[in-house]
Short mmCIF file of C-alpha atoms in Angstrom, two decimals:
data_model
loop_
_atom_site.label_atom_id
_atom_site.label_comp_id
_atom_site.label_asym_id
_atom_site.label_seq_id
_atom_site.Cartn_x
_atom_site.Cartn_y
_atom_site.Cartn_z
CA MET A 1 78.86 -56.90 25.74
CA SER A 2 76.04 -56.32 24.03
CA SER A 3 74.63 -52.87 22.88
CA VAL A 4 71.22 -51.13 22.76
CA PRO A 5 69.81 -52.02 19.69
CA ALA A 6 70.28 -48.97 17.20
CA GLN A 7 66.61 -49.00 15.93
CA ALA A 8 65.35 -47.77 19.52
CA PRO A 9 65.50 -44.08 19.07
CA THR A 10 63.51 -44.43 15.61
CA THR A 11 60.75 -46.63 17.08
CA LYS A 12 60.29 -43.77 20.24
CA LYS A 13 59.77 -41.60 17.28
CA TRP A 14 56.89 -43.39 15.35
CA ALA A 15 55.25 -43.86 19.51
CA ALA A 16 55.74 -39.96 19.47
CA TRP A 17 53.71 -39.87 16.36
CA LEU A 18 51.18 -42.33 17.21
CA ILE A 19 50.32 -40.10 20.00
CA ILE A 20 50.29 -36.93 17.86
CA ILE A 21 47.73 -38.33 15.47
CA PHE A 22 45.82 -40.02 17.81
CA ALA A 23 45.23 -36.91 19.71
CA LEU A 24 44.52 -34.46 16.66
CA VAL A 25 41.80 -37.47 15.73
CA ALA A 26 40.11 -36.98 19.14
CA VAL A 27 40.13 -33.64 19.05
CA SER A 28 37.95 -33.16 15.43
CA ALA A 29 35.89 -35.99 17.41
CA LEU A 30 34.65 -33.94 19.75
CA ALA A 31 34.39 -30.78 17.22
CA VAL A 32 32.25 -32.68 15.50
CA PHE A 33 30.32 -33.72 18.07
CA ASN A 34 30.11 -30.84 19.69
CA SER A 35 28.48 -29.27 16.47
CA THR A 36 25.68 -31.75 15.93
CA VAL A 37 24.88 -31.65 20.04
CA GLY A 38 24.46 -27.62 19.61
CA SER A 39 22.46 -27.96 16.36
CA ARG A 40 19.87 -30.05 18.71
CA GLY A 41 19.41 -28.08 21.34
CA GLY A 42 21.75 -29.02 23.74
CA SER A 43 21.32 -32.34 24.19
CA SER A 44 23.65 -35.38 23.56
CA ALA A 45 23.26 -37.17 20.13
CA ALA A 46 20.51 -39.05 19.98
CA PRO A 47 20.27 -43.08 20.22
CA ALA A 48 19.95 -45.39 16.84
CA ASP A 49 16.48 -46.37 18.44
CA ALA A 50 15.32 -42.61 18.19
CA THR A 51 12.00 -41.65 16.90
CA THR A 52 12.39 -39.36 14.70
CA ILE A 53 9.68 -36.80 12.47
CA ASP A 54 9.71 -33.91 10.03
CA VAL A 55 7.89 -30.38 11.10
CA SER A 56 7.61 -27.82 8.53
CA VAL A 57 5.04 -24.22 8.42
CA ASP A 58 1.89 -23.62 6.65
CA GLY A 59 1.09 -20.16 7.27
CA MET A 60 1.20 -19.25 10.95
CA ALA A 61 0.57 -23.18 12.19
CA PHE A 62 3.31 -26.48 12.56
CA VAL A 63 2.94 -29.02 9.96
CA PRO A 64 1.94 -31.98 11.81
CA ASN A 65 1.21 -30.11 14.80
CA SER A 66 1.24 -32.96 17.26
CA VAL A 67 2.24 -36.18 17.69
CA ASP A 68 1.66 -39.08 19.46
CA VAL A 69 4.31 -41.01 21.15
CA PRO A 70 5.19 -44.16 24.35
CA ALA A 71 5.96 -42.62 27.32
CA GLY A 72 10.50 -43.37 27.21
CA THR A 73 10.98 -41.94 23.82
CA TYR A 74 13.65 -39.98 22.59
CA LEU A 75 12.43 -37.42 19.91
CA VAL A 76 14.40 -36.23 17.29
CA VAL A 77 12.52 -33.03 15.13
CA ASN A 78 13.60 -32.53 11.48
CA PHE A 79 11.95 -28.83 11.33
CA THR A 80 12.28 -27.30 7.80
CA ASN A 81 10.74 -23.44 8.03
CA THR A 82 8.60 -23.82 4.64
CA GLY A 83 6.48 -20.25 5.32
CA ASP A 84 7.81 -16.34 4.36
CA GLN A 85 8.64 -16.00 8.42
CA VAL A 86 11.72 -16.42 10.39
CA HIS A 87 10.17 -19.51 13.16
CA ASP A 88 11.85 -21.08 15.70
CA LEU A 89 10.81 -24.39 17.60
CA LYS A 90 10.95 -24.61 21.71
CA ILE A 91 9.43 -28.19 22.75
CA GLY A 92 10.28 -28.52 26.82
CA GLY A 93 14.34 -27.36 27.60
CA ALA A 94 15.56 -28.26 23.71
CA GLU A 95 14.50 -25.65 20.79
CA THR A 96 16.06 -24.38 17.82
CA SER A 97 17.94 -20.97 17.13
CA ARG A 98 15.74 -18.71 14.47
CA VAL A 99 15.06 -20.50 11.24
CA GLU A 100 14.90 -18.21 8.17
CA PRO A 101 12.57 -19.22 5.60
CA GLY A 102 13.53 -22.12 3.72
CA LYS A 103 16.34 -23.29 5.88
CA SER A 104 15.96 -26.29 8.71
CA ALA A 105 17.02 -27.10 12.14
CA VAL A 106 17.60 -30.46 13.98
CA LEU A 107 15.51 -29.91 17.41
CA ASP A 108 16.84 -32.65 19.72
CA VAL A 109 14.09 -32.85 22.28
CA GLY A 110 15.87 -35.75 24.36
CA VAL A 111 13.37 -39.11 26.48
CA VAL A 112 9.83 -38.05 26.48
CA THR A 113 8.07 -38.83 29.76
CA GLU A 114 5.32 -36.85 29.79
CA SER A 115 2.76 -34.23 27.68
CA VAL A 116 4.67 -31.09 26.25
CA GLU A 117 3.69 -28.16 24.15
CA GLY A 118 5.60 -26.98 21.81
CA TYR A 119 5.78 -23.72 20.27
CA CYS A 120 7.67 -20.75 18.17
CA THR A 121 8.91 -18.98 20.54
CA ILE A 122 8.94 -15.40 18.14
CA ALA A 123 6.46 -12.47 19.78
CA GLY A 124 2.58 -13.57 19.01
CA HIS A 125 3.73 -16.65 17.01
CA LYS A 126 2.59 -18.96 19.87
CA ILE A 127 -0.90 -17.19 20.23
CA GLN A 128 -1.55 -16.83 16.39
CA GLY A 129 -1.65 -21.28 16.31
CA MET A 130 1.83 -22.26 16.47
CA THR A 131 1.85 -25.17 18.83
CA PHE A 132 2.97 -28.21 18.47
CA MET A 133 2.08 -31.09 20.92
CA VAL A 134 3.59 -34.12 22.04
CA ASN A 135 1.56 -36.47 23.27
CA VAL A 136 2.57 -39.30 25.50
CA THR A 137 -0.05 -42.31 25.00
CA ASP A 138 0.07 -43.85 28.71
CA ALA A 139 1.08 -40.40 30.81
CA PRO A 140 -1.08 -37.18 31.80
CA ALA A 141 -2.03 -34.97 29.28
CA ALA A 142 -0.18 -31.16 29.43
CA GLY A 143 -1.50 -28.86 32.06
CA GLU A 144 -2.35 -31.68 34.36
CA GLN A 145 1.02 -31.47 36.11
CA SER A 146 4.30 -29.24 34.86
CA THR A 147 5.69 -30.19 31.69
CA ALA A 148 9.60 -30.48 30.67
CA GLY A 149 9.81 -26.96 32.17
CA HIS A 150 6.78 -25.42 30.22
CA ASP A 151 5.22 -22.75 32.37
CA HIS A 152 1.10 -23.20 31.51
CA ALA A 153 0.35 -20.59 34.40
CA VAL A 154 -1.50 -17.04 33.69
CA ALA A 155 0.84 -14.16 33.65
CA ALA A 156 0.84 -12.07 36.50
CA SER A 157 -1.26 -9.24 36.76
CA ALA A 158 0.10 -6.01 35.15
CA ASN A 159 1.21 -2.93 38.19
CA VAL A 160 -2.22 -0.16 36.36
CA PRO A 161 -0.81 3.51 38.03
CA SER A 162 -4.23 5.03 39.23
CA LEU A 163 -5.82 7.99 37.87
CA ALA A 164 -4.24 9.94 40.91
CA ASP A 165 -1.15 8.68 39.69
CA ARG A 166 -1.53 9.20 35.84
CA MET A 167 -3.00 12.82 36.22
CA ALA A 168 -0.22 14.09 39.17
CA PRO A 169 1.65 17.08 37.63
CA ARG A 170 5.06 16.21 36.39
CA ASP A 171 7.94 18.70 35.96
CA ASP A 172 10.40 16.72 33.65
CA PHE A 173 7.33 15.17 31.74
CA GLU A 174 7.30 15.16 27.60
CA ALA A 175 4.47 14.74 26.13
CA PHE A 176 3.97 13.58 22.31
CA ASP A 177 3.48 16.52 20.52
CA PRO A 178 -0.11 16.83 18.78
CA ALA A 179 0.22 19.99 16.74
CA LEU A 180 -0.13 19.34 12.82
CA GLN A 181 1.83 20.44 10.62
CA PRO A 182 0.45 21.76 6.72
CA ALA A 183 1.43 19.33 3.33
CA LYS A 184 4.41 20.42 2.32
CA GLY A 185 5.62 19.66 -1.58
CA THR A 186 4.05 17.09 -3.81
CA VAL A 187 6.95 13.78 -2.81
CA HIS A 188 7.00 13.01 0.27
CA GLU A 189 10.19 10.29 0.62
CA GLU A 190 11.12 9.19 3.92
CA THR A 191 13.18 6.39 5.48
CA TRP A 192 12.14 4.95 8.95
CA SER A 193 14.08 2.50 11.08
CA MET A 194 11.71 0.09 12.88
CA THR A 195 13.40 -0.77 16.70
CA GLU A 196 12.35 -2.48 19.91
CA GLU A 197 12.61 0.02 22.65
CA GLU A 198 12.04 0.24 26.16
CA VAL A 199 9.77 3.64 27.07
CA GLU A 200 7.75 5.13 29.42
CA VAL A 201 4.39 4.00 28.59
CA ALA A 202 2.44 5.22 31.49
CA PRO A 203 3.35 7.01 34.68
CA GLY A 204 6.44 5.07 36.21
CA VAL A 205 5.88 2.11 34.07
CA ARG A 206 8.66 1.13 31.51
CA GLN A 207 8.55 -1.82 28.86
CA THR A 208 9.46 -3.01 25.05
CA ARG A 209 7.74 -1.10 22.71
CA TRP A 210 7.75 -1.71 18.45
CA LEU A 211 8.45 1.51 16.91
CA PHE A 212 8.84 3.28 13.71
CA ASN A 213 11.14 6.04 13.82
CA GLY A 214 11.63 5.63 17.64
CA GLN A 215 7.97 6.31 18.35
CA ALA A 216 4.64 5.63 18.77
CA PRO A 217 2.50 6.44 17.43
CA GLY A 218 4.68 6.36 14.33
CA PRO A 219 5.48 10.08 11.96
CA THR A 220 2.47 11.78 11.44
CA LEU A 221 2.62 11.88 6.94
CA ARG A 222 0.52 14.51 5.56
CA GLY A 223 -0.20 15.86 1.99
CA HIS A 224 -2.26 16.14 -0.89
CA VAL A 225 -4.37 14.40 -3.58
CA GLY A 226 -2.43 13.37 -6.14
CA ASP A 227 1.27 13.38 -3.81
CA THR A 228 3.57 10.79 -3.67
CA PHE A 229 4.98 9.43 -0.98
CA ARG A 230 8.09 7.09 -1.14
CA ILE A 231 8.76 5.47 2.12
CA THR A 232 11.64 3.40 3.00
CA ILE A 233 11.62 0.88 6.64
CA VAL A 234 14.79 -0.42 7.48
CA ASN A 235 14.63 -3.17 10.47
CA GLU A 236 16.98 -2.59 13.01
CA GLY A 237 15.19 -4.96 15.21
CA SER A 238 15.44 -8.56 16.34
CA MET A 239 12.12 -9.80 14.80
CA GLY A 240 9.89 -9.51 11.41
CA HIS A 241 7.97 -6.71 10.92
CA SER A 242 6.28 -4.48 7.54
CA VAL A 243 4.05 -1.80 7.19
CA ASP A 244 0.43 -1.50 5.63
CA PHE A 245 -0.38 2.22 4.63
CA HIS A 246 -4.13 2.33 4.49
CA ALA A 247 -4.17 5.72 2.34
CA GLY A 248 -2.10 3.41 -0.87
CA GLU A 249 -4.30 1.48 -3.52
CA VAL A 250 -0.86 -0.79 -4.20
CA THR A 251 -1.13 -4.40 -3.79
CA PRO A 252 0.13 -5.85 -0.82
CA THR A 253 2.35 -9.16 -1.71
CA GLU A 254 5.39 -6.91 -2.25
CA THR A 255 4.58 -3.54 -0.30
CA MET A 256 3.48 -5.07 2.76
CA LYS A 257 5.50 -8.16 3.35
CA THR A 258 7.38 -8.71 6.34
CA ILE A 259 11.00 -8.17 6.15
CA GLN A 260 13.63 -9.65 8.42
CA PRO A 261 16.35 -7.88 10.59
CA GLY A 262 18.68 -6.06 8.87
CA GLU A 263 16.26 -5.59 5.74
CA SER A 264 14.39 -2.33 4.08
CA LEU A 265 12.14 -1.99 2.18
CA THR A 266 10.53 0.63 -0.16
CA TYR A 267 6.95 1.22 -0.12
CA GLU A 268 5.39 3.77 -2.81
CA PHE A 269 2.13 5.15 -3.60
CA VAL A 270 -0.01 7.72 -4.71
CA ALA A 271 -2.38 9.65 -2.61
CA HIS A 272 -5.79 9.25 -4.92
CA ARG A 273 -8.22 10.08 -2.15
CA ALA A 274 -8.26 12.52 0.71
CA GLY A 275 -9.01 11.53 4.38
CA ALA A 276 -7.43 10.07 7.90
CA TRP A 277 -5.70 7.10 7.24
CA MET A 278 -4.42 4.52 9.13
CA TYR A 279 -1.08 2.29 9.25
CA HIS A 280 -0.01 -0.21 10.62
CA CYS A 281 3.17 -3.48 10.92
CA SER A 282 0.91 -6.00 9.44
CA THR A 283 3.37 -8.77 10.23
CA MET A 284 0.83 -11.53 12.19
CA PRO A 285 -0.22 -11.21 14.50
CA MET A 286 -1.21 -7.82 13.73
CA SER A 287 -2.87 -7.08 17.08
CA LEU A 288 0.12 -7.09 19.08
CA HIS A 289 2.32 -4.99 16.42
CA ILE A 290 -0.35 -2.57 16.82
CA ALA A 291 -0.85 -2.56 20.56
CA ASN A 292 3.13 -2.80 20.95
CA GLY A 293 3.32 0.91 19.22
CA MET A 294 3.98 0.11 15.49
CA ALA A 295 0.82 2.18 13.83
CA GLY A 296 0.25 5.86 13.11
CA ALA A 297 -2.13 8.09 10.37
CA VAL A 298 -1.85 9.69 6.97
CA ILE A 299 -3.65 12.88 6.54
CA ILE A 300 -4.74 13.93 2.65
CA ASP A 301 -5.94 16.79 2.79
CA PRO A 302 -9.54 17.38 0.50
CA LYS A 303 -9.66 19.44 -2.42
CA GLY A 304 -12.67 21.14 -4.37
CA GLU A 305 -15.64 22.41 -2.27
CA ASP A 306 -14.37 20.06 0.09
CA ALA A 307 -11.31 21.91 0.90
CA LEU A 308 -10.38 22.70 4.55
CA GLY A 309 -10.96 26.78 5.59
CA ASP A 310 -8.62 28.43 7.35
CA VAL A 311 -8.14 27.69 11.33
CA ASP A 312 -6.08 28.62 14.13
CA ALA A 313 -4.64 25.42 15.41
CA GLU A 314 -4.58 21.91 14.32
CA TYR A 315 -3.56 18.52 16.26
CA LEU A 316 -3.85 15.09 15.69
CA LEU A 317 -5.14 12.07 18.82
CA THR A 318 -4.87 8.71 17.61
CA GLY A 319 -6.55 6.48 19.84
CA THR A 320 -5.56 3.18 21.09
CA GLU A 321 -5.59 0.59 24.27
CA VAL A 322 -2.68 -0.01 26.38
CA PHE A 323 -1.52 -3.46 27.49
CA LEU A 324 1.01 -3.12 30.10
CA ALA A 325 4.13 -6.51 30.43
CA ALA A 326 3.22 -8.53 33.58
CA PRO A 327 5.76 -7.56 36.43
CA GLY A 328 9.00 -9.58 35.40
CA LYS A 329 8.25 -9.40 31.29
CA GLU A 330 8.72 -5.58 30.63
CA GLN A 331 11.28 -6.30 28.03
CA ASP A 332 8.84 -8.49 26.00
CA GLY A 333 6.34 -5.69 25.91
CA ALA A 334 2.99 -6.25 25.28
CA ASP A 335 1.24 -9.73 26.66
CA PRO A 336 0.21 -11.86 23.28
CA GLN A 337 -2.59 -13.69 25.53
CA ARG A 338 -3.89 -10.80 26.83
CA VAL A 339 -3.87 -8.65 23.68
CA SER A 340 -5.60 -11.69 21.98
CA ASP A 341 -8.35 -11.63 24.71
CA GLY A 342 -8.89 -7.53 24.42
CA SER A 343 -7.70 -7.55 27.92
CA TYR A 344 -6.06 -4.01 28.05
CA ASP A 345 -5.19 -2.00 31.28
CA LEU A 346 -5.36 1.79 30.23
CA THR A 347 -6.20 4.01 27.26
CA SER A 348 -4.83 6.43 25.38
CA PHE A 349 -4.87 9.62 23.01
CA ASN A 350 -1.14 8.93 21.00
CA TYR A 351 -0.05 6.15 23.10
CA TYR A 352 0.35 7.40 26.46
CA PRO A 353 -2.48 7.69 29.23
CA ASN A 354 -3.88 11.66 30.50
CA GLN A 355 -1.03 13.20 28.63
CA TYR A 356 -2.83 15.57 27.43
CA ASP A 357 -4.42 16.70 31.03
CA ASP A 358 -4.08 19.62 33.14
CA GLY A 359 -0.45 19.88 34.72
CA LEU A 360 1.21 17.83 32.18
CA ALA A 361 0.81 19.13 28.61
CA PRO A 362 -2.74 20.28 27.86
CA LEU A 363 -3.89 21.72 25.03
CA HIS A 364 -4.31 25.54 24.80
CA ALA A 365 -6.55 28.05 22.50
CA LYS A 366 -7.67 31.57 22.79
CA VAL A 367 -11.44 32.91 22.87
CA GLY A 368 -12.82 32.92 19.22
CA ASP A 369 -10.31 30.60 18.33
CA THR A 370 -11.39 27.64 15.70
CA VAL A 371 -9.43 24.44 16.78
CA ARG A 372 -9.29 21.20 13.86
CA ILE A 373 -9.12 18.39 15.61
CA TRP A 374 -8.28 15.34 13.24
CA LEU A 375 -8.38 12.16 14.39
CA VAL A 376 -7.19 8.29 13.80
CA ASN A 377 -8.85 5.63 16.01
CA LEU A 378 -5.28 2.97 15.65
CA GLY A 379 -6.94 0.31 18.03
CA PRO A 380 -6.36 -2.43 17.88
CA ASP A 381 -10.16 -3.11 18.96
CA MET A 382 -11.98 -0.58 20.68
CA PRO A 383 -14.47 2.01 19.43
CA LEU A 384 -13.82 5.90 20.14
CA SER A 385 -16.55 8.37 20.67
CA PHE A 386 -14.84 11.46 20.36
CA HIS A 387 -16.52 14.63 22.93
CA VAL A 388 -15.38 17.85 23.74
CA VAL A 389 -16.97 18.79 27.30
CA GLY A 390 -18.51 21.85 27.09
CA GLU A 391 -18.24 22.68 22.56
CA ILE A 392 -20.08 21.63 20.04
CA PHE A 393 -18.52 20.71 16.70
CA ASP A 394 -20.01 22.88 13.52
CA THR A 395 -17.46 20.83 11.22
CA VAL A 396 -17.17 17.00 11.30
CA TYR A 397 -15.66 14.89 8.75
CA LYS A 398 -15.52 11.31 8.73
CA GLU A 399 -14.20 8.94 6.19
CA GLY A 400 -14.05 11.09 3.63
CA SER A 401 -17.05 13.03 3.57
CA TYR A 402 -18.52 15.74 5.54
CA LEU A 403 -21.44 14.80 8.16
CA ILE A 404 -21.82 19.06 8.79
CA LYS A 405 -19.63 21.41 7.61
CA GLY A 406 -19.79 25.04 9.21
CA ALA A 407 -23.43 24.95 10.83
CA GLU A 408 -24.94 27.52 13.14
CA GLU A 409 -27.71 26.21 13.47
CA SER A 410 -27.41 22.73 14.34
CA GLY A 411 -23.86 20.80 15.28
CA SER A 412 -22.59 17.57 16.27
CA GLN A 413 -22.04 16.30 19.88
CA ALA A 414 -19.21 13.36 18.94
CA VAL A 415 -17.65 11.73 16.57
CA ASP A 416 -17.69 7.61 16.33
CA LEU A 417 -14.67 5.74 14.93
CA LEU A 418 -14.04 2.55 15.24
CA PRO A 419 -10.52 0.84 14.60
CA ALA A 420 -8.63 2.55 11.32
CA GLN A 421 -11.66 4.96 11.09
CA GLY A 422 -10.38 8.31 11.31
CA GLY A 423 -11.64 11.87 10.36
CA PHE A 424 -11.83 15.73 12.07
CA VAL A 425 -14.16 18.20 14.37
CA GLU A 426 -14.08 21.62 14.50
CA MET A 427 -15.34 24.03 17.13
CA THR A 428 -14.52 27.46 17.99
CA PHE A 429 -14.32 28.28 22.06
CA ASN A 430 -16.09 31.17 22.81
CA GLU A 431 -15.54 31.43 26.20
CA PRO A 432 -12.63 30.80 28.59
CA GLY A 433 -12.14 27.97 30.76
CA THR A 434 -10.91 23.95 31.11
CA TYR A 435 -12.68 22.37 28.21
CA SER A 436 -12.25 18.29 28.49
CA PHE A 437 -11.96 15.82 25.72
CA VAL A 438 -12.82 12.36 25.82
CA ASN A 439 -13.71 9.02 24.35
CA HIS A 440 -17.27 8.94 25.58
CA ILE A 441 -17.24 5.37 25.91
CA MET A 442 -16.71 6.76 30.17
CA THR A 443 -15.18 3.34 31.20
CA ASN A 444 -12.33 4.28 28.64
CA ALA A 445 -11.93 7.95 29.70
CA GLU A 446 -11.97 7.12 32.76
CA LYS A 447 -8.39 4.78 31.82
CA GLY A 448 -6.77 7.58 29.81
CA GLN A 449 -8.36 8.73 26.69
CA HIS A 450 -8.85 11.89 28.17
CA GLY A 451 -7.51 15.47 28.14
CA GLN A 452 -7.51 19.24 28.13
CA ILE A 453 -7.98 22.50 25.89
CA ILE A 454 -7.20 25.65 28.28
CA VAL A 455 -9.02 28.69 26.44
CA GLU A 456 -7.53 31.96 28.06
#
């Protein structure tokens, strides 16, 4: 009777090892496949006959900014960020992750059956021109019907609080403190964080704002001619930000460049000239960054024969338009298209409408007090005509010079400031009462650029 061959156990061992080897190969192949899919926006690997195009960046535009393809084309985009800011590219349901300057990504768009507009999803970049049109030559153009998940509808209207809502007393309300402190020292060194935070922008309305040091307007700087300012900004947000101090005379190339999340930059300048100066984020689109809160004031006191006289109180009011987010889009902040169109909902002093009205946080003075109110119009677009009802300004300082100073038999009823202009007015209260201050572009006063001074 024959026995089982002696090599049988050895054969079983080799079979087991082969199974293990095949399993390892399969796992490795799957990992490579998943890695490839991940870099292509989540779709399957492109077929050999896919149409592949190269897209780069020039300023705030994709190059090229369109491609013509037949319906049914499998499209792959090799995207290289040749710009100086972080960008991405979304086409239909596929999108890259954020791409740093000098880096590349592959966007696997998949099969294209109808025209679709691609774009950079970073806030404000689309409205600045960062769009990429995929034109299907034998299909309806984008906008004639829905396209690959891209919504062409206009954003819904914001829920704007009424004047009654804005002026209703609120026991828990905390206004932005407008009191201006005297200049101290000759070297002003500060570190500011740049963040995106949800805050209240009008009664009952909360949305994301982009902030210097957690506030809008940003921190106020004050000094004298000849003082040094050394401000370090730290980007703790999720997008690129920067700063431009109008009070400085420095080359913009390095000091005003956009820094990415996690980066910092020190901006140093010597204040050579007196005035009320604006500063703001200078990352494009600047209008959107300003509208979302990234602006403030630098006050440089005049000297010599123009030196400031003594007053009983000093305040700073910055003029701004307020753009409310569409319902459901509060986390995105101001809508870029509406900012670009100038479609503001409200106006404000110090970024919050009607906050200095009686019942909220009015200003206070006594009979005989002389009050100085500094003004900087941050915009981003609308002019300011500052007027105090029941008072006449005896001193007006605008854009570095006095229009009148200590007048007794003449005076000024309003000071006009275009965006990025500044100055101050002085007045002395002779009678008790409640004095309203307004933008005398009255429709804007009615939208929120209104406050009150209670004189006792």
